[in-house]
Structure formats: structure tokens, C-alpha cells
mmCIF file with all atom_site columns, C-alpha atoms in Angstrom:
data_model
loop_
_atom_site.group_PDB
_atom_site.id
_atom_site.type_symbol
_atom_site.label_atom_id
_atom_site.label_alt_id
_atom_site.label_comp_id
_atom_site.label_asym_id
_atom_site.label_entity_id
_atom_site.label_seq_id
_atom_site.pdbx_PDB_ins_code
_atom_site.Cartn_x
_atom_site.Cartn_y
_atom_site.Cartn_z
_atom_site.occupancy
_atom_site.B_iso_or_equiv
_atom_site.pdbx_formal_charge
_atom_site.auth_seq_id
_atom_site.auth_comp_id
_atom_site.auth_asym_id
_atom_site.auth_atom_id
_atom_site.pdbx_PDB_model_num
ATOM 1   C CA . MET A 1 1   ? 43.393  264.076 122.733 1.00 53.00 ? 1   MET A CA 1
ATOM 2   C CA . PRO A 1 2   ? 43.793  261.512 119.922 1.00 60.00 ? 2   PRO A CA 1
ATOM 3   C CA . ALA A 1 3   ? 44.155  257.695 120.724 1.00 58.00 ? 3   ALA A CA 1
ATOM 4   C CA . ASP A 1 4   ? 48.123  257.908 119.354 1.00 63.00 ? 4   ASP A CA 1
ATOM 5   C CA . SER A 1 5   ? 49.657  260.612 121.505 1.00 66.00 ? 5   SER A CA 1
ATOM 6   C CA . TRP A 1 6   ? 49.564  258.364 124.360 1.00 69.00 ? 6   TRP A CA 1
ATOM 7   C CA . LEU A 1 7   ? 52.180  256.126 122.431 1.00 72.00 ? 7   LEU A CA 1
ATOM 8   C CA . ARG A 1 8   ? 54.093  259.018 121.238 1.00 77.00 ? 8   ARG A CA 1
ATOM 9   C CA . TRP A 1 9   ? 55.652  260.212 124.490 1.00 74.00 ? 9   TRP A CA 1
ATOM 10  C CA . PRO A 1 10  ? 57.429  256.918 125.616 1.00 73.00 ? 10  PRO A CA 1
ATOM 11  C CA . LEU A 1 11  ? 58.625  256.511 122.230 1.00 73.00 ? 11  LEU A CA 1
ATOM 12  C CA . ILE A 1 12  ? 60.161  259.868 122.533 1.00 78.00 ? 12  ILE A CA 1
ATOM 13  C CA . LEU A 1 13  ? 61.432  258.987 125.640 1.00 73.00 ? 13  LEU A CA 1
ATOM 14  C CA . ILE A 1 14  ? 63.079  255.727 124.870 1.00 76.00 ? 14  ILE A CA 1
ATOM 15  C CA . VAL A 1 15  ? 64.698  257.440 121.564 1.00 74.00 ? 15  VAL A CA 1
ATOM 16  C CA . THR A 1 16  ? 66.077  260.016 123.925 1.00 75.00 ? 16  THR A CA 1
ATOM 17  C CA . ALA A 1 17  ? 67.397  257.566 126.318 1.00 71.00 ? 17  ALA A CA 1
ATOM 18  C CA . MET A 1 18  ? 69.246  255.382 123.366 1.00 70.00 ? 18  MET A CA 1
ATOM 19  C CA . LEU A 1 19  ? 70.963  258.443 122.124 1.00 69.00 ? 19  LEU A CA 1
ATOM 20  C CA . CYS A 1 20  ? 72.165  259.391 125.617 1.00 64.00 ? 20  CYS A CA 1
ATOM 21  C CA . ALA A 1 21  ? 73.184  255.709 126.178 1.00 63.00 ? 21  ALA A CA 1
ATOM 22  C CA . CYS A 1 22  ? 75.296  255.469 123.067 1.00 59.00 ? 22  CYS A CA 1
ATOM 23  C CA . GLY A 1 23  ? 77.477  258.661 123.810 1.00 58.00 ? 23  GLY A CA 1
ATOM 24  C CA . PHE A 1 24  ? 75.695  260.858 121.335 1.00 51.00 ? 24  PHE A CA 1
ATOM 25  C CA . HIS A 1 25  ? 76.275  264.776 122.238 1.00 47.00 ? 25  HIS A CA 1
ATOM 26  C CA . LEU A 1 26  ? 76.342  267.819 120.270 1.00 46.00 ? 26  LEU A CA 1
ATOM 27  C CA . ARG A 1 27  ? 79.933  269.162 119.190 1.00 51.00 ? 27  ARG A CA 1
ATOM 28  C CA . SER A 1 28  ? 80.783  271.871 121.834 1.00 51.00 ? 28  SER A CA 1
ATOM 29  C CA . SER A 1 29  ? 82.954  274.541 121.407 1.00 56.00 ? 29  SER A CA 1
ATOM 30  C CA . ALA A 1 30  ? 86.783  274.293 121.440 1.00 63.00 ? 30  ALA A CA 1
ATOM 31  C CA . ASN A 1 31  ? 88.316  274.115 124.939 1.00 82.00 ? 31  ASN A CA 1
ATOM 32  C CA . LEU A 1 32  ? 91.859  275.365 124.490 1.00 89.00 ? 32  LEU A CA 1
ATOM 33  C CA . PRO A 1 33  ? 94.598  274.969 127.201 1.00 90.00 ? 33  PRO A CA 1
ATOM 34  C CA . PHE A 1 34  ? 95.826  278.510 126.763 1.00 90.00 ? 34  PHE A CA 1
ATOM 35  C CA . LYS A 1 35  ? 94.329  281.756 127.453 1.00 93.00 ? 35  LYS A CA 1
ATOM 36  C CA . SER A 1 36  ? 95.680  283.491 124.418 1.00 94.00 ? 36  SER A CA 1
ATOM 37  C CA . LEU A 1 37  ? 96.782  282.633 120.746 1.00 95.00 ? 37  LEU A CA 1
ATOM 38  C CA . TYR A 1 38  ? 98.627  284.363 117.959 1.00 96.00 ? 38  TYR A CA 1
ATOM 39  C CA . MET A 1 39  ? 98.380  282.703 114.439 1.00 97.00 ? 39  MET A CA 1
ATOM 40  C CA . THR A 1 40  ? 100.194 283.636 111.217 1.00 96.00 ? 40  THR A CA 1
ATOM 41  C CA . PHE A 1 41  ? 97.612  283.046 108.532 1.00 95.00 ? 41  PHE A CA 1
ATOM 42  C CA . ALA A 1 42  ? 97.441  285.805 106.011 1.00 93.00 ? 42  ALA A CA 1
ATOM 43  C CA . PRO A 1 43  ? 94.621  288.270 107.089 1.00 90.00 ? 43  PRO A CA 1
ATOM 44  C CA . THR A 1 44  ? 92.351  287.516 104.200 1.00 92.00 ? 44  THR A CA 1
ATOM 45  C CA . SER A 1 45  ? 93.065  283.474 104.510 1.00 94.00 ? 45  SER A CA 1
ATOM 46  C CA . PRO A 1 46  ? 89.482  281.792 104.455 1.00 96.00 ? 46  PRO A CA 1
ATOM 47  C CA . LEU A 1 47  ? 90.705  278.986 106.772 1.00 96.00 ? 47  LEU A CA 1
ATOM 48  C CA . GLY A 1 48  ? 92.261  281.671 109.414 1.00 96.00 ? 48  GLY A CA 1
ATOM 49  C CA . ILE A 1 49  ? 89.136  283.646 109.636 1.00 96.00 ? 49  ILE A CA 1
ATOM 50  C CA . GLU A 1 50  ? 86.985  280.622 110.124 1.00 96.00 ? 50  GLU A CA 1
ATOM 51  C CA . LEU A 1 51  ? 89.565  279.037 112.876 1.00 96.00 ? 51  LEU A CA 1
ATOM 52  C CA . LYS A 1 52  ? 89.459  282.463 114.406 1.00 95.00 ? 52  LYS A CA 1
ATOM 53  C CA . ARG A 1 53  ? 85.738  282.841 114.382 1.00 95.00 ? 53  ARG A CA 1
ATOM 54  C CA . ASN A 1 54  ? 85.599  279.174 116.169 1.00 94.00 ? 54  ASN A CA 1
ATOM 55  C CA . ILE A 1 55  ? 88.352  280.070 118.631 1.00 94.00 ? 55  ILE A CA 1
ATOM 56  C CA . LEU A 1 56  ? 86.318  283.310 119.778 1.00 93.00 ? 56  LEU A CA 1
ATOM 57  C CA . ALA A 1 57  ? 83.552  281.459 119.899 1.00 91.00 ? 57  ALA A CA 1
ATOM 58  C CA . SER A 1 58  ? 84.490  279.175 122.459 1.00 83.00 ? 58  SER A CA 1
ATOM 59  C CA . GLY A 1 59  ? 84.840  282.254 124.753 1.00 82.00 ? 59  GLY A CA 1
ATOM 60  C CA . ASN A 1 60  ? 87.735  281.068 126.794 1.00 88.00 ? 60  ASN A CA 1
ATOM 61  C CA . THR A 1 61  ? 90.712  282.098 124.376 1.00 93.00 ? 61  THR A CA 1
ATOM 62  C CA . GLN A 1 62  ? 91.645  285.101 122.626 1.00 94.00 ? 62  GLN A CA 1
ATOM 63  C CA . VAL A 1 63  ? 93.488  285.687 119.155 1.00 95.00 ? 63  VAL A CA 1
ATOM 64  C CA . LEU A 1 64  ? 95.954  288.338 119.124 1.00 95.00 ? 64  LEU A CA 1
ATOM 65  C CA . PRO A 1 65  ? 97.138  290.523 116.382 1.00 94.00 ? 65  PRO A CA 1
ATOM 66  C CA . THR A 1 66  ? 100.707 290.245 117.335 1.00 94.00 ? 66  THR A CA 1
ATOM 67  C CA . ALA A 1 67  ? 102.617 287.508 119.071 1.00 93.00 ? 67  ALA A CA 1
ATOM 68  C CA . GLU A 1 68  ? 103.628 289.649 122.060 1.00 94.00 ? 68  GLU A CA 1
ATOM 69  C CA . GLY A 1 69  ? 101.652 288.517 125.110 1.00 94.00 ? 69  GLY A CA 1
ATOM 70  C CA . ALA A 1 70  ? 100.358 285.470 123.381 1.00 95.00 ? 70  ALA A CA 1
ATOM 71  C CA . GLU A 1 71  ? 100.722 282.163 125.369 1.00 94.00 ? 71  GLU A CA 1
ATOM 72  C CA . ALA A 1 72  ? 100.922 280.307 122.027 1.00 95.00 ? 72  ALA A CA 1
ATOM 73  C CA . ILE A 1 73  ? 101.754 280.827 118.572 1.00 96.00 ? 73  ILE A CA 1
ATOM 74  C CA . LEU A 1 74  ? 100.343 278.765 115.714 1.00 97.00 ? 74  LEU A CA 1
ATOM 75  C CA . GLN A 1 75  ? 102.737 279.073 113.152 1.00 97.00 ? 75  GLN A CA 1
ATOM 76  C CA . VAL A 1 76  ? 101.548 278.396 109.481 1.00 97.00 ? 76  VAL A CA 1
ATOM 77  C CA . LEU A 1 77  ? 104.090 276.544 107.342 1.00 97.00 ? 77  LEU A CA 1
ATOM 78  C CA . GLY A 1 78  ? 102.330 275.503 104.451 1.00 96.00 ? 78  GLY A CA 1
ATOM 79  C CA . GLU A 1 79  ? 98.688  275.662 103.081 1.00 95.00 ? 79  GLU A CA 1
ATOM 80  C CA . SER A 1 80  ? 97.667  274.228 99.614  1.00 95.00 ? 80  SER A CA 1
ATOM 81  C CA . GLN A 1 81  ? 94.794  273.416 97.417  1.00 95.00 ? 81  GLN A CA 1
ATOM 82  C CA . GLU A 1 82  ? 95.365  271.036 94.488  1.00 95.00 ? 82  GLU A CA 1
ATOM 83  C CA . LYS A 1 83  ? 93.336  269.236 91.712  1.00 93.00 ? 83  LYS A CA 1
ATOM 84  C CA . VAL A 1 84  ? 94.674  265.981 90.280  1.00 93.00 ? 84  VAL A CA 1
ATOM 85  C CA . ILE A 1 85  ? 93.320  263.936 87.618  1.00 88.00 ? 85  ILE A CA 1
ATOM 86  C CA . LEU A 1 86  ? 92.084  260.760 89.056  1.00 88.00 ? 86  LEU A CA 1
ATOM 87  C CA . THR A 1 87  ? 90.846  258.705 85.675  1.00 88.00 ? 87  THR A CA 1
ATOM 88  C CA . THR A 1 88  ? 90.242  259.868 82.024  1.00 87.00 ? 88  THR A CA 1
ATOM 89  C CA . ASN A 1 89  ? 87.882  258.714 79.595  1.00 87.00 ? 89  ASN A CA 1
ATOM 90  C CA . SER A 1 90  ? 88.455  256.854 76.442  1.00 87.00 ? 90  SER A CA 1
ATOM 91  C CA . SER A 1 91  ? 89.180  260.142 74.542  1.00 85.00 ? 91  SER A CA 1
ATOM 92  C CA . GLY A 1 92  ? 91.710  261.077 77.116  1.00 83.00 ? 92  GLY A CA 1
ATOM 93  C CA . ARG A 1 93  ? 89.866  263.627 78.910  1.00 85.00 ? 93  ARG A CA 1
ATOM 94  C CA . ALA A 1 94  ? 89.439  263.754 82.614  1.00 85.00 ? 94  ALA A CA 1
ATOM 95  C CA . SER A 1 95  ? 86.463  262.227 83.927  1.00 85.00 ? 95  SER A CA 1
ATOM 96  C CA . GLU A 1 96  ? 87.312  262.290 87.682  1.00 91.00 ? 96  GLU A CA 1
ATOM 97  C CA . TYR A 1 97  ? 89.365  264.353 89.942  1.00 91.00 ? 97  TYR A CA 1
ATOM 98  C CA . MET A 1 98  ? 90.908  264.292 93.577  1.00 94.00 ? 98  MET A CA 1
ATOM 99  C CA . LEU A 1 99  ? 90.697  267.380 95.532  1.00 95.00 ? 99  LEU A CA 1
ATOM 100 C CA . TYR A 1 100 ? 93.630  267.858 98.029  1.00 97.00 ? 100 TYR A CA 1
ATOM 101 C CA . TYR A 1 101 ? 93.692  270.532 100.882 1.00 97.00 ? 101 TYR A CA 1
ATOM 102 C CA . ARG A 1 102 ? 96.609  270.483 102.755 1.00 97.00 ? 102 ARG A CA 1
ATOM 103 C CA . LEU A 1 103 ? 97.754  272.574 105.935 1.00 97.00 ? 103 LEU A CA 1
ATOM 104 C CA . THR A 1 104 ? 101.099 272.296 107.765 1.00 97.00 ? 104 THR A CA 1
ATOM 105 C CA . PHE A 1 105 ? 101.516 274.073 111.036 1.00 97.00 ? 105 PHE A CA 1
ATOM 106 C CA . SER A 1 106 ? 103.453 273.873 114.308 1.00 97.00 ? 106 SER A CA 1
ATOM 107 C CA . VAL A 1 107 ? 102.624 275.403 117.969 1.00 96.00 ? 107 VAL A CA 1
ATOM 108 C CA . THR A 1 108 ? 105.123 276.929 120.160 1.00 95.00 ? 108 THR A CA 1
ATOM 109 C CA . ASP A 1 109 ? 104.878 278.656 123.529 1.00 93.00 ? 109 ASP A CA 1
ATOM 110 C CA . ALA A 1 110 ? 105.777 282.305 124.591 1.00 91.00 ? 110 ALA A CA 1
ATOM 111 C CA . GLU A 1 111 ? 109.149 281.158 125.101 1.00 93.00 ? 111 GLU A CA 1
ATOM 112 C CA . LYS A 1 112 ? 109.337 279.597 121.531 1.00 92.00 ? 112 LYS A CA 1
ATOM 113 C CA . LYS A 1 113 ? 109.221 275.848 123.389 1.00 94.00 ? 113 LYS A CA 1
ATOM 114 C CA . GLU A 1 114 ? 107.560 273.524 120.968 1.00 94.00 ? 114 GLU A CA 1
ATOM 115 C CA . LEU A 1 115 ? 104.195 272.386 122.148 1.00 94.00 ? 115 LEU A CA 1
ATOM 116 C CA . LEU A 1 116 ? 103.304 270.655 118.644 1.00 95.00 ? 116 LEU A CA 1
ATOM 117 C CA . PRO A 1 117 ? 105.859 270.010 116.062 1.00 96.00 ? 117 PRO A CA 1
ATOM 118 C CA . ALA A 1 118 ? 105.345 270.272 112.354 1.00 97.00 ? 118 ALA A CA 1
ATOM 119 C CA . THR A 1 119 ? 102.192 268.678 111.668 1.00 97.00 ? 119 THR A CA 1
ATOM 120 C CA . LEU A 1 120 ? 100.632 268.309 108.125 1.00 97.00 ? 120 LEU A CA 1
ATOM 121 C CA . ILE A 1 121 ? 96.747  267.678 107.775 1.00 97.00 ? 121 ILE A CA 1
ATOM 122 C CA . THR A 1 122 ? 95.574  266.320 104.421 1.00 97.00 ? 122 THR A CA 1
ATOM 123 C CA . LEU A 1 123 ? 92.179  266.079 103.384 1.00 97.00 ? 123 LEU A CA 1
ATOM 124 C CA . LYS A 1 124 ? 90.982  264.786 100.114 1.00 96.00 ? 124 LYS A CA 1
ATOM 125 C CA . ARG A 1 125 ? 87.484  264.644 98.016  1.00 94.00 ? 125 ARG A CA 1
ATOM 126 C CA . ASP A 1 126 ? 86.796  263.111 94.335  1.00 93.00 ? 126 ASP A CA 1
ATOM 127 C CA . ILE A 1 127 ? 84.605  264.838 92.200  1.00 90.00 ? 127 ILE A CA 1
ATOM 128 C CA . SER A 1 128 ? 83.419  263.409 88.976  1.00 88.00 ? 128 SER A CA 1
ATOM 129 C CA . TYR A 1 129 ? 83.576  265.755 85.851  1.00 83.00 ? 129 TYR A CA 1
ATOM 130 C CA . ASN A 1 130 ? 81.405  266.126 82.890  1.00 78.00 ? 130 ASN A CA 1
ATOM 131 C CA . SER A 1 131 ? 82.031  268.743 80.256  1.00 73.00 ? 131 SER A CA 1
ATOM 132 C CA . SER A 1 132 ? 78.220  269.164 79.654  1.00 74.00 ? 132 SER A CA 1
ATOM 133 C CA . GLN A 1 133 ? 77.930  270.396 83.456  1.00 76.00 ? 133 GLN A CA 1
ATOM 134 C CA . GLU A 1 134 ? 80.737  272.727 83.520  1.00 73.00 ? 134 GLU A CA 1
ATOM 135 C CA . LEU A 1 135 ? 78.934  275.263 85.919  1.00 75.00 ? 135 LEU A CA 1
ATOM 136 C CA . SER A 1 136 ? 77.546  272.783 88.390  1.00 79.00 ? 136 SER A CA 1
ATOM 137 C CA . LYS A 1 137 ? 81.135  270.915 88.541  1.00 81.00 ? 137 LYS A CA 1
ATOM 138 C CA . GLY A 1 138 ? 82.726  274.320 89.312  1.00 84.00 ? 138 GLY A CA 1
ATOM 139 C CA . ALA A 1 139 ? 80.123  274.968 92.055  1.00 89.00 ? 139 ALA A CA 1
ATOM 140 C CA . GLU A 1 140 ? 80.465  271.491 93.267  1.00 90.00 ? 140 GLU A CA 1
ATOM 141 C CA . GLU A 1 141 ? 84.388  272.124 93.622  1.00 90.00 ? 141 GLU A CA 1
ATOM 142 C CA . VAL A 1 142 ? 83.894  275.239 95.600  1.00 92.00 ? 142 VAL A CA 1
ATOM 143 C CA . LEU A 1 143 ? 81.496  273.739 97.866  1.00 94.00 ? 143 LEU A CA 1
ATOM 144 C CA . LEU A 1 144 ? 83.740  270.802 98.384  1.00 94.00 ? 144 LEU A CA 1
ATOM 145 C CA . TYR A 1 145 ? 86.781  272.873 99.187  1.00 95.00 ? 145 TYR A CA 1
ATOM 146 C CA . ARG A 1 146 ? 84.546  274.959 101.529 1.00 96.00 ? 146 ARG A CA 1
ATOM 147 C CA . ASP A 1 147 ? 83.623  271.488 103.386 1.00 96.00 ? 147 ASP A CA 1
ATOM 148 C CA . MET A 1 148 ? 87.183  270.624 103.731 1.00 96.00 ? 148 MET A CA 1
ATOM 149 C CA . ARG A 1 149 ? 88.282  273.658 105.144 1.00 97.00 ? 149 ARG A CA 1
ATOM 150 C CA . SER A 1 150 ? 85.359  273.324 107.696 1.00 96.00 ? 150 SER A CA 1
ATOM 151 C CA . ASP A 1 151 ? 86.671  270.073 108.256 1.00 97.00 ? 151 ASP A CA 1
ATOM 152 C CA . MET A 1 152 ? 90.241  271.361 108.709 1.00 97.00 ? 152 MET A CA 1
ATOM 153 C CA . VAL A 1 153 ? 89.183  273.820 111.279 1.00 96.00 ? 153 VAL A CA 1
ATOM 154 C CA . GLN A 1 154 ? 87.564  271.045 113.405 1.00 96.00 ? 154 GLN A CA 1
ATOM 155 C CA . GLN A 1 155 ? 90.816  268.993 112.909 1.00 96.00 ? 155 GLN A CA 1
ATOM 156 C CA . VAL A 1 156 ? 93.223  271.724 113.891 1.00 96.00 ? 156 VAL A CA 1
ATOM 157 C CA . LEU A 1 157 ? 90.999  272.773 117.076 1.00 95.00 ? 157 LEU A CA 1
ATOM 158 C CA . ARG A 1 158 ? 90.848  269.086 118.265 1.00 94.00 ? 158 ARG A CA 1
ATOM 159 C CA . ARG A 1 159 ? 94.849  269.043 117.977 1.00 94.00 ? 159 ARG A CA 1
ATOM 160 C CA . LEU A 1 160 ? 95.262  272.495 119.716 1.00 94.00 ? 160 LEU A CA 1
ATOM 161 C CA . ALA A 1 161 ? 92.452  271.215 122.740 1.00 92.00 ? 161 ALA A CA 1
ATOM 162 C CA . ALA A 1 162 ? 94.630  268.023 123.048 1.00 92.00 ? 162 ALA A CA 1
ATOM 163 C CA . LEU A 1 163 ? 98.007  270.108 123.812 1.00 88.00 ? 163 LEU A CA 1
ATOM 164 C CA . LYS A 1 164 ? 99.092  270.466 127.320 1.00 69.00 ? 164 LYS A CA 1
ATOM 165 C CA . THR A 1 165 ? 100.572 273.791 128.091 1.00 47.00 ? 165 THR A CA 1
ATOM 166 C CA . ALA A 1 166 ? 104.197 273.024 129.130 1.00 45.00 ? 166 ALA A CA 1
ATOM 167 C CA . GLN A 1 167 ? 104.204 273.070 132.844 1.00 47.00 ? 167 GLN A CA 1
ATOM 168 C CA . PRO A 1 168 ? 107.787 273.337 134.081 1.00 45.00 ? 168 PRO A CA 1
ATOM 169 C CA . THR A 1 169 ? 108.797 270.501 136.140 1.00 44.00 ? 169 THR A CA 1
ATOM 170 C CA . GLU A 1 170 ? 110.893 270.971 139.519 1.00 46.00 ? 170 GLU A CA 1
ATOM 171 C CA . PRO A 1 171 ? 113.800 268.340 139.647 1.00 46.00 ? 171 PRO A CA 1
ATOM 172 C CA . ASP A 1 172 ? 113.580 265.928 142.286 1.00 46.00 ? 172 ASP A CA 1
ATOM 173 C CA . GLN A 1 173 ? 116.211 267.768 145.174 1.00 49.00 ? 173 GLN A CA 1
ATOM 174 C CA . PRO A 1 174 ? 118.230 265.292 147.013 1.00 48.00 ? 174 PRO A CA 1
ATOM 175 C CA . ALA A 1 175 ? 118.482 265.399 150.709 1.00 48.00 ? 175 ALA A CA 1
ATOM 176 C CA . ALA A 1 176 ? 121.936 266.707 151.111 1.00 47.00 ? 176 ALA A CA 1
ATOM 177 C CA . ALA A 1 177 ? 121.417 267.335 154.784 1.00 48.00 ? 177 ALA A CA 1
ATOM 178 C CA . THR A 1 178 ? 121.229 263.693 156.014 1.00 45.00 ? 178 THR A CA 1
ATOM 179 C CA . PRO A 1 179 ? 123.427 261.082 154.913 1.00 47.00 ? 179 PRO A CA 1
ATOM 180 C CA . ALA A 1 180 ? 121.905 257.941 153.421 1.00 46.00 ? 180 ALA A CA 1
ATOM 181 C CA . THR A 1 181 ? 122.538 254.587 155.244 1.00 46.00 ? 181 THR A CA 1
ATOM 182 C CA . ALA A 1 182 ? 121.331 251.223 154.346 1.00 45.00 ? 182 ALA A CA 1
ATOM 183 C CA . PRO A 1 183 ? 118.954 249.892 156.490 1.00 46.00 ? 183 PRO A CA 1
ATOM 184 C CA . ASP A 1 184 ? 120.722 246.541 156.833 1.00 49.00 ? 184 ASP A CA 1
ATOM 185 C CA . THR A 1 185 ? 124.186 247.656 157.599 1.00 47.00 ? 185 THR A CA 1
ATOM 186 C CA . ALA A 1 186 ? 125.385 248.904 160.715 1.00 47.00 ? 186 ALA A CA 1
ATOM 187 C CA . PRO A 1 187 ? 128.095 251.491 160.760 1.00 48.00 ? 187 PRO A CA 1
ATOM 188 C CA . VAL A 1 188 ? 131.765 249.928 160.887 1.00 50.00 ? 188 VAL A CA 1
ATOM 189 C CA . LYS A 1 189 ? 133.807 250.484 163.907 1.00 47.00 ? 189 LYS A CA 1
#
């Protein structure tokens, strides 16, 4: 056994204890408050496909092909990608872009009661541009959009997990059988 191995184990234990103490933990799967969900994404939407895969991986929620029988319905109101010129060089050509990825959605229950009103999530990344690196910048843009899509999935999952399914509350029923009298007053004769 090497001489430095006796130092290695206490160091590993200290690092492990510090990670546990700071609250670090691996990202767990989504824990959604409903057992079935219908989503109105287009069948070929990359965001819809990735979101569905993440929900199914949690194991406690089914993604249904139709709204019939779904406890919750995620209605996609808009999804867009946009590329905006951020800066130009001295010759007027774009030298930096801002990439936007936007999703607007709402969530209702089976009775069409709104669980989450229309919500807009906007993600943005900047990317520099150089005409001599045309192919690599195109590939970088594709990777940035893919990264934003994964981030969007996690944000949608967090919002869905935060929802509490609307439980009907029972109104307070007044005690009609017994008349209420104030404790300080005596009946008038």
C-alpha cells in the first residue's frame, strides 16, 4: 500500500461531506402532480419530443395521445426561434447575433379549469460571427439552439412540478340547527 493512500480516504470523505452539506444533489426526474397529461405540440416538434421523453422517464405520469382522459392539458400557444443582429463591424456586416427561443403555453385540467395561465419563457444566447468560419458558426448555432431546447424542457418541467392540482374546497356550512347567541347576553324577557 503506497504511503499517500492513507491520506486519500480522509480527503475523499471530507469532500463528500462538504458536497452533502452545501445542498448539492443530482437533478432528479420530474415529479408531476398529475397521472396523465396531454400536450398540443406538433408530432415532429423537437421540444415536444424531448419534453415527452423527460416526463415518461419520471415514471409517474403518462403522456396521452388525445385530451380524452387526461388529468391536465398543456396547450402550446406559441413556439419560436429568432436570430437578431446584436452588433455590426465597420463595414456594416453582422459580427454578433442574439439567438432567442420562446415558448408560450398554458395548462388546464380536464374540466378546462386553468391551472397555469398563459406563460412565456424566453431564453437567449449570444453568438459571435465571422464570415471566414461560416460552417463552424452554423454548427455552433445549432448546438446553442439544442442547449436552449434542453434548458426550456427543464424550465417547463419545473413549472409543471410546481402546480398543485385544483382540489375542490368544501364551503363552510353554517350550523342552521342551533341558533347562535352571544355568550355575554342573556335572553330578554
